[in-house]
Short mmCIF file of C-alpha atoms in Angstrom, two decimals:
data_model
loop_
_atom_site.label_atom_id
_atom_site.label_comp_id
_atom_site.label_asym_id
_atom_site.label_seq_id
_atom_site.Cartn_x
_atom_site.Cartn_y
_atom_site.Cartn_z
CA UNK I 250 -13.76 -21.12 -10.39
CA UNK I 251 -13.10 -21.18 -14.50
CA UNK I 252 -10.75 -18.67 -15.86
CA UNK I 253 -12.35 -15.54 -17.58
CA UNK I 254 -13.20 -15.91 -20.98
CA UNK I 255 -10.41 -14.59 -23.11
CA UNK I 256 -8.36 -13.71 -20.46
CA UNK I 257 -4.69 -13.85 -21.31
CA UNK I 258 -1.18 -12.22 -20.59
CA UNK I 259 1.06 -10.63 -23.21
CA UNK I 260 4.53 -9.81 -23.52
CA UNK I 261 6.02 -7.18 -21.16
CA UNK I 262 8.52 -5.96 -23.79
CA UNK I 263 7.78 -2.64 -24.46
CA UNK I 264 4.28 -2.92 -23.46
CA UNK I 265 2.04 -0.01 -23.89
CA UNK I 266 -1.10 -1.58 -22.57
CA UNK I 267 -1.86 -3.59 -19.61
CA UNK I 268 -2.43 -7.49 -19.50
CA UNK I 269 -5.79 -7.13 -17.90
CA UNK I 270 -7.79 -4.47 -15.63
CA UNK I 271 -9.84 -5.19 -13.17
CA UNK I 272 -12.07 -2.67 -11.03
CA UNK I 273 -12.15 -2.26 -7.02
CA UNK I 274 -14.82 -0.96 -4.41
CA UNK I 275 -14.33 -1.32 -0.70
CA UNK I 276 -16.81 -0.49 1.73
CA UNK I 277 -19.78 0.87 0.63
CA UNK I 278 -21.69 0.39 3.76
CA UNK I 279 -24.84 1.12 2.82
CA UNK I 280 -27.74 1.68 5.23
CA UNK I 281 -31.05 3.47 5.25
CA UNK I 282 -29.62 6.06 8.15
CA UNK I 283 -28.40 9.42 8.89
CA UNK I 284 -24.83 9.94 8.94
CA UNK I 285 -23.17 8.97 11.92
CA UNK I 286 -22.55 11.59 14.63
CA UNK I 287 -18.75 12.41 13.96
CA UNK I 288 -19.92 13.17 10.21
CA UNK I 289 -17.31 10.39 8.86
CA UNK I 290 -20.25 7.94 7.62
CA UNK I 291 -22.74 9.00 4.97
CA UNK I 292 -24.38 5.25 4.55
CA UNK I 293 -27.28 6.18 2.22
CA UNK I 294 -25.38 8.19 -0.04
CA UNK I 295 -23.47 4.89 -1.05
CA UNK I 296 -26.77 4.14 -3.23
CA UNK I 297 -26.00 6.62 -5.67
CA UNK I 298 -22.12 6.58 -5.08
CA UNK I 299 -22.27 2.84 -6.09
CA UNK I 300 -24.45 3.49 -9.02
CA UNK I 301 -22.14 6.25 -10.42
CA UNK I 302 -18.93 4.01 -10.09
CA UNK I 303 -20.83 1.57 -11.66
CA UNK I 304 -21.64 3.77 -14.83
CA UNK I 305 -17.71 4.63 -14.78
CA UNK I 306 -16.31 1.15 -14.57
CA UNK I 307 -18.74 0.20 -17.17
CA UNK I 308 -16.98 2.39 -19.67
CA UNK I 309 -13.69 0.40 -18.68
CA UNK I 310 -12.11 -2.53 -20.30
CA UNK I 311 -12.21 -4.84 -17.34
CA UNK I 312 -12.07 -8.34 -16.59
CA UNK I 313 -13.86 -8.26 -13.18
CA UNK I 314 -14.86 -5.89 -10.51
CA UNK I 315 -14.11 -7.17 -6.97
CA UNK I 316 -15.64 -5.66 -3.79
CA UNK I 317 -13.67 -5.91 -0.66
CA UNK I 318 -16.27 -6.06 1.94
CA UNK I 319 -18.74 -3.97 4.22
CA UNK I 320 -21.32 -4.09 1.54
CA UNK I 321 -23.82 -2.77 3.66
CA UNK I 322 -23.35 -1.11 7.28
CA UNK I 323 -26.06 -3.10 9.26
CA UNK I 324 -29.94 -4.46 8.78
CA UNK I 325 -30.56 -7.44 6.63
CA UNK I 326 -32.67 -5.15 4.60
CA UNK I 327 -29.84 -3.30 3.38
CA UNK I 328 -28.71 -6.23 1.22
CA UNK I 329 -31.97 -5.96 -0.64
CA UNK I 330 -31.45 -2.33 -1.44
CA UNK I 331 -27.81 -2.14 -2.39
CA UNK I 332 -27.20 -5.83 -4.26
CA UNK I 333 -29.63 -5.07 -7.11
CA UNK I 334 -27.35 -2.14 -8.35
CA UNK I 335 -24.99 -4.73 -9.23
CA UNK I 336 -27.22 -5.81 -11.86
CA UNK I 337 -26.04 -2.73 -14.08
CA UNK I 338 -22.79 -4.06 -13.97
CA UNK I 339 -21.67 -5.32 -17.27
CA UNK I 340 -18.45 -6.75 -16.03
CA UNK I 341 -17.74 -10.12 -13.71
CA UNK I 342 -18.34 -9.22 -10.20
CA UNK I 343 -16.71 -10.95 -7.22
CA UNK I 344 -17.57 -10.28 -3.65
CA UNK I 345 -16.05 -10.99 -0.24
CA UNK I 346 -17.41 -9.96 3.47
CA UNK I 347 -16.55 -7.72 6.35
CA UNK I 348 -17.51 -7.21 9.92
CA UNK I 349 -20.63 -4.92 9.16
CA UNK I 350 -21.89 -7.47 6.59
CA UNK I 351 -22.58 -9.50 9.46
CA UNK I 352 -24.38 -6.77 11.61
CA UNK I 353 -27.68 -8.62 11.01
CA UNK I 354 -30.19 -10.61 13.25
CA UNK I 355 -28.73 -14.27 14.26
CA UNK I 356 -31.28 -15.96 11.90
CA UNK I 357 -29.62 -14.30 8.95
CA UNK I 358 -25.76 -15.29 9.61
CA UNK I 359 -25.65 -18.08 7.66
CA UNK I 360 -27.47 -16.71 4.78
CA UNK I 361 -24.89 -13.64 4.42
CA UNK I 362 -22.54 -15.53 1.95
CA UNK I 363 -25.33 -17.15 -0.15
CA UNK I 364 -26.95 -13.39 -0.43
CA UNK I 365 -23.64 -11.98 -1.53
CA UNK I 366 -23.59 -14.26 -4.30
CA UNK I 367 -20.32 -15.86 -3.28
CA UNK I 368 -19.18 -19.65 -3.82
CA UNK I 369 -18.29 -19.81 -0.32
CA UNK I 370 -16.41 -17.30 2.27
CA UNK I 371 -13.24 -17.90 0.77
CA UNK I 372 -12.23 -19.03 -2.33
CA UNK I 373 -9.72 -18.46 -5.33
CA UNK I 374 -10.05 -17.70 -9.19
CA UNK I 375 -7.56 -17.62 -11.90
CA UNK I 376 -6.97 -15.40 -14.80
CA UNK I 377 -4.30 -15.11 -17.71
CA UNK I 378 -1.14 -15.65 -15.32
CA UNK I 379 -2.73 -14.61 -12.17
CA UNK I 380 -4.56 -16.63 -9.34
CA UNK I 381 -6.75 -14.26 -7.07
CA UNK I 382 -6.90 -15.60 -3.53
CA UNK I 383 -9.94 -14.25 -1.58
CA UNK I 384 -9.64 -14.48 2.10
CA UNK I 385 -12.17 -14.61 4.78
CA UNK I 386 -11.07 -12.42 7.94
CA UNK I 387 -14.60 -12.92 9.65
CA UNK I 388 -14.08 -16.60 9.99
CA UNK I 389 -12.84 -16.85 13.37
CA UNK I 390 -14.38 -13.82 15.01
CA UNK I 391 -17.07 -12.83 17.51
CA UNK I 392 -19.70 -11.62 14.99
CA UNK I 393 -19.76 -14.21 11.98
CA UNK I 394 -21.29 -17.12 13.94
CA UNK I 395 -23.94 -17.67 16.93
CA UNK I 396 -22.72 -17.41 20.36
CA UNK I 397 -22.53 -21.13 20.83
CA UNK I 398 -20.48 -21.77 17.74
CA UNK I 399 -17.25 -23.39 18.54
CA UNK I 400 -15.25 -20.60 16.82
CA UNK I 401 -16.71 -18.10 19.15
CA UNK I 402 -14.26 -19.81 22.02
CA UNK I 403 -11.24 -19.81 19.75
CA UNK I 404 -11.94 -15.92 18.94
CA UNK I 405 -12.24 -15.08 22.67
CA UNK I 406 -9.14 -16.78 23.42
CA UNK I 407 -7.53 -14.98 20.43
CA UNK I 408 -8.87 -11.65 21.42
CA UNK I 409 -7.79 -11.93 25.25
CA UNK I 410 -4.31 -12.91 24.10
CA UNK I 411 -4.13 -9.93 22.09
CA UNK I 412 -5.38 -7.69 24.60
CA UNK I 413 -3.18 -9.10 27.14
CA UNK I 414 -0.08 -8.29 24.89
CA UNK I 415 -1.65 -5.07 24.53
CA UNK I 416 -1.69 -5.23 20.96
CA UNK I 417 -2.87 -2.32 18.83
CA UNK I 418 -5.25 -4.58 16.83
CA UNK I 419 -6.81 -6.27 19.40
CA UNK I 420 -10.35 -4.96 18.47
CA UNK I 421 -13.69 -6.68 18.89
CA UNK I 422 -14.68 -5.44 15.16
CA UNK I 423 -11.40 -7.29 13.58
CA UNK I 424 -11.48 -11.33 13.15
CA UNK I 425 -8.84 -13.95 12.00
CA UNK I 426 -8.43 -16.84 9.87
CA UNK I 427 -9.38 -20.46 11.28
CA UNK I 428 -6.26 -22.86 11.24
CA UNK I 429 -8.28 -24.37 8.29
CA UNK I 430 -8.41 -21.80 6.01
CA UNK I 431 -4.76 -20.63 6.74
CA UNK I 432 -3.62 -24.09 5.72
CA UNK I 433 -6.11 -23.78 2.54
CA UNK I 434 -4.11 -20.28 1.53
CA UNK I 435 -0.97 -22.08 1.76
CA UNK I 436 -2.12 -24.91 -0.23
CA UNK I 437 -3.57 -22.30 -2.76
CA UNK I 438 -0.04 -20.31 -2.54
CA UNK I 439 1.62 -23.73 -3.46
CA UNK I 440 -0.86 -24.63 -6.59
CA UNK I 441 -0.23 -21.40 -7.97
CA UNK I 442 3.35 -21.75 -7.53
CA UNK I 443 3.46 -25.23 -9.05
CA UNK I 444 1.45 -23.52 -12.27
CA UNK I 445 3.69 -20.82 -12.86
CA UNK I 446 1.02 -18.02 -11.55
CA UNK I 447 1.28 -14.97 -9.90
CA UNK I 448 -0.69 -14.05 -6.80
CA UNK I 449 -2.96 -11.37 -5.85
CA UNK I 450 -4.70 -11.56 -2.19
CA UNK I 451 -7.95 -10.01 -1.56
CA UNK I 452 -9.32 -9.44 1.77
CA UNK I 453 -11.54 -6.98 3.83
CA UNK I 454 -8.98 -6.64 6.75
CA UNK I 455 -5.72 -5.25 6.35
CA UNK I 456 -2.54 -7.15 7.60
CA UNK I 457 0.41 -4.83 6.82
CA UNK I 458 1.77 -2.18 8.12
CA UNK I 459 0.66 -2.48 11.93
CA UNK I 460 -2.54 -0.98 12.44
CA UNK I 461 -5.72 -0.68 14.69
CA UNK I 462 -7.64 -2.59 11.78
CA UNK I 463 -5.63 -5.11 11.21
CA UNK I 464 -6.66 -8.99 11.37
CA UNK I 465 -5.50 -10.65 14.71
CA UNK I 466 -3.40 -13.05 12.94
CA UNK I 467 -1.91 -10.70 10.27
CA UNK I 468 1.66 -11.57 11.54
CA UNK I 469 1.46 -15.38 10.16
CA UNK I 470 -0.39 -14.19 7.39
CA UNK I 471 2.44 -11.73 6.22
CA UNK I 472 5.33 -13.95 7.10
CA UNK I 473 3.62 -16.42 4.66
CA UNK I 474 2.63 -14.27 1.80
CA UNK I 475 6.40 -13.06 1.95
CA UNK I 476 7.85 -16.42 1.73
CA UNK I 477 6.56 -16.92 -2.06
CA UNK I 478 8.38 -15.29 -4.72
CA UNK I 479 5.24 -15.58 -6.82
CA UNK I 480 3.08 -13.44 -4.04
CA UNK I 481 2.61 -9.80 -5.61
CA UNK I 482 0.07 -7.90 -3.77
CA UNK I 483 -2.35 -7.74 -0.99
CA UNK I 484 -5.34 -5.75 -1.23
CA UNK I 485 -8.13 -4.79 1.37
CA UNK I 486 -10.66 -2.38 2.82
CA UNK I 487 -11.75 -1.85 6.40
CA UNK I 488 -9.47 1.37 6.94
CA UNK I 489 -11.33 3.76 5.60
CA UNK I 490 -8.65 6.10 5.54
CA UNK I 491 -6.59 4.03 3.11
CA UNK I 492 -2.98 2.79 3.80
CA UNK I 493 -0.05 1.26 2.32
CA UNK I 494 3.03 -1.09 2.89
CA UNK I 495 5.50 -2.73 1.25
CA UNK I 496 8.02 -5.59 2.44
CA UNK I 497 10.65 -6.73 0.02
CA UNK I 498 8.93 -5.67 -3.00
CA UNK I 499 5.63 -7.40 -2.01
CA UNK I 500 2.80 -4.57 -1.71
CA UNK I 501 -0.08 -4.37 0.85
CA UNK I 502 -2.83 -1.52 -0.26
CA UNK I 503 -5.41 -0.53 1.54
CA UNK I 504 -8.66 1.08 -0.55
CA UNK I 505 -10.26 3.98 0.91
CA UNK I 506 -13.81 3.29 1.94
CA UNK I 507 -16.84 4.86 -0.40
CA UNK I 508 -18.86 5.51 2.82
CA UNK I 509 -16.83 8.25 4.01
CA UNK I 510 -17.48 11.98 3.01
CA UNK I 511 -20.93 13.40 1.68
CA UNK I 512 -20.21 13.89 -1.47
CA UNK I 513 -16.70 12.45 -2.97
CA UNK I 514 -16.72 8.65 -3.85
CA UNK I 515 -13.79 6.30 -3.89
CA UNK I 516 -13.13 2.99 -6.22
CA UNK I 517 -10.15 2.26 -8.48
CA UNK I 518 -9.32 0.33 -11.66
CA UNK I 519 -6.12 -1.85 -11.41
CA UNK I 520 -4.26 -2.24 -14.53
CA UNK I 521 -1.94 -5.30 -14.23
CA UNK I 522 1.45 -5.00 -16.88
CA UNK I 523 4.36 -7.51 -16.87
CA UNK I 524 6.23 -5.64 -14.67
CA UNK I 525 3.95 -3.29 -12.80
CA UNK I 526 0.92 -3.03 -11.27
CA UNK I 527 -1.07 0.53 -12.12
CA UNK I 528 -3.65 1.90 -9.50
CA UNK I 529 -5.96 4.61 -11.18
CA UNK I 530 -8.02 6.17 -8.19
CA UNK I 531 -11.36 7.75 -8.63
CA UNK I 532 -12.27 10.47 -6.36
CA UNK I 533 -10.66 10.01 -2.69
CA UNK I 534 -8.67 6.80 -4.06
CA UNK I 535 -4.69 7.26 -4.49
CA UNK I 536 -2.85 6.51 -7.68
CA UNK I 537 -0.06 4.20 -7.58
CA UNK I 538 2.30 1.95 -9.53
CA UNK I 539 3.81 -1.06 -7.57
CA UNK I 540 6.99 -2.85 -9.72
CA UNK I 541 6.76 -6.09 -9.75
CA UNK I 542 10.07 -8.00 -9.32
CA UNK I 543 10.99 -11.19 -11.61
CA UNK I 544 10.65 -14.40 -9.66
#
């Protein structure tokens, strides 16, 4: 995809303002249904929460806003309720998909990516001296394809091995990258390094630290990412409680879910400086400062 118009980096010397800012929304998980019995998911409330978040983000100087998956909780019709709200967003918008986005009738599975306005299930885009790599953690899973799809057998085999190893992330609602996507990820990292670009990866699922929500193949992804000195951070949702980890100055930030709680939202503005990334949280989201090590 083409770089953002006017999206350039400035010197980090005596830097008072960031090179650029972008917004993050995780897990709106909308559905026109009552809260779950545990009182931890308020699905219908995400419509007004998202509308209020968009009003706030429109007041910010942002290059884009990324939604980290689980746009809906269930039902194909839910997309028709929530996606039009994004028309009010004045910034460029990017989406990726989560497990709940595939909680639709089998006839609609092949239309989910297009309905979210995505160029493909995984892709990358460039802005300034950064490349943003968008991963599809649903690629090899039990829910993103029909039961006769070849990836289903691979998914069952991967899950079985994890279950036999008593892995904490051996859950039916997690997924993994296909070998094809993993190779693409490596090629994208190489492309960014050759171009002198830093990298931020966006995904619905976490990969670090170890957690019940992590991708099935999280270890190989962390090993690959942390082997690149231009990789800076991995941003994700899925674990609505949020989480955080660091490996040798490389950051893994799990943003909190918007759908949780009846009246408190969660979203963030990310400010990118030459030597740090500052996350400014709204509602339940945590403020963080992530120092960027020189490559």
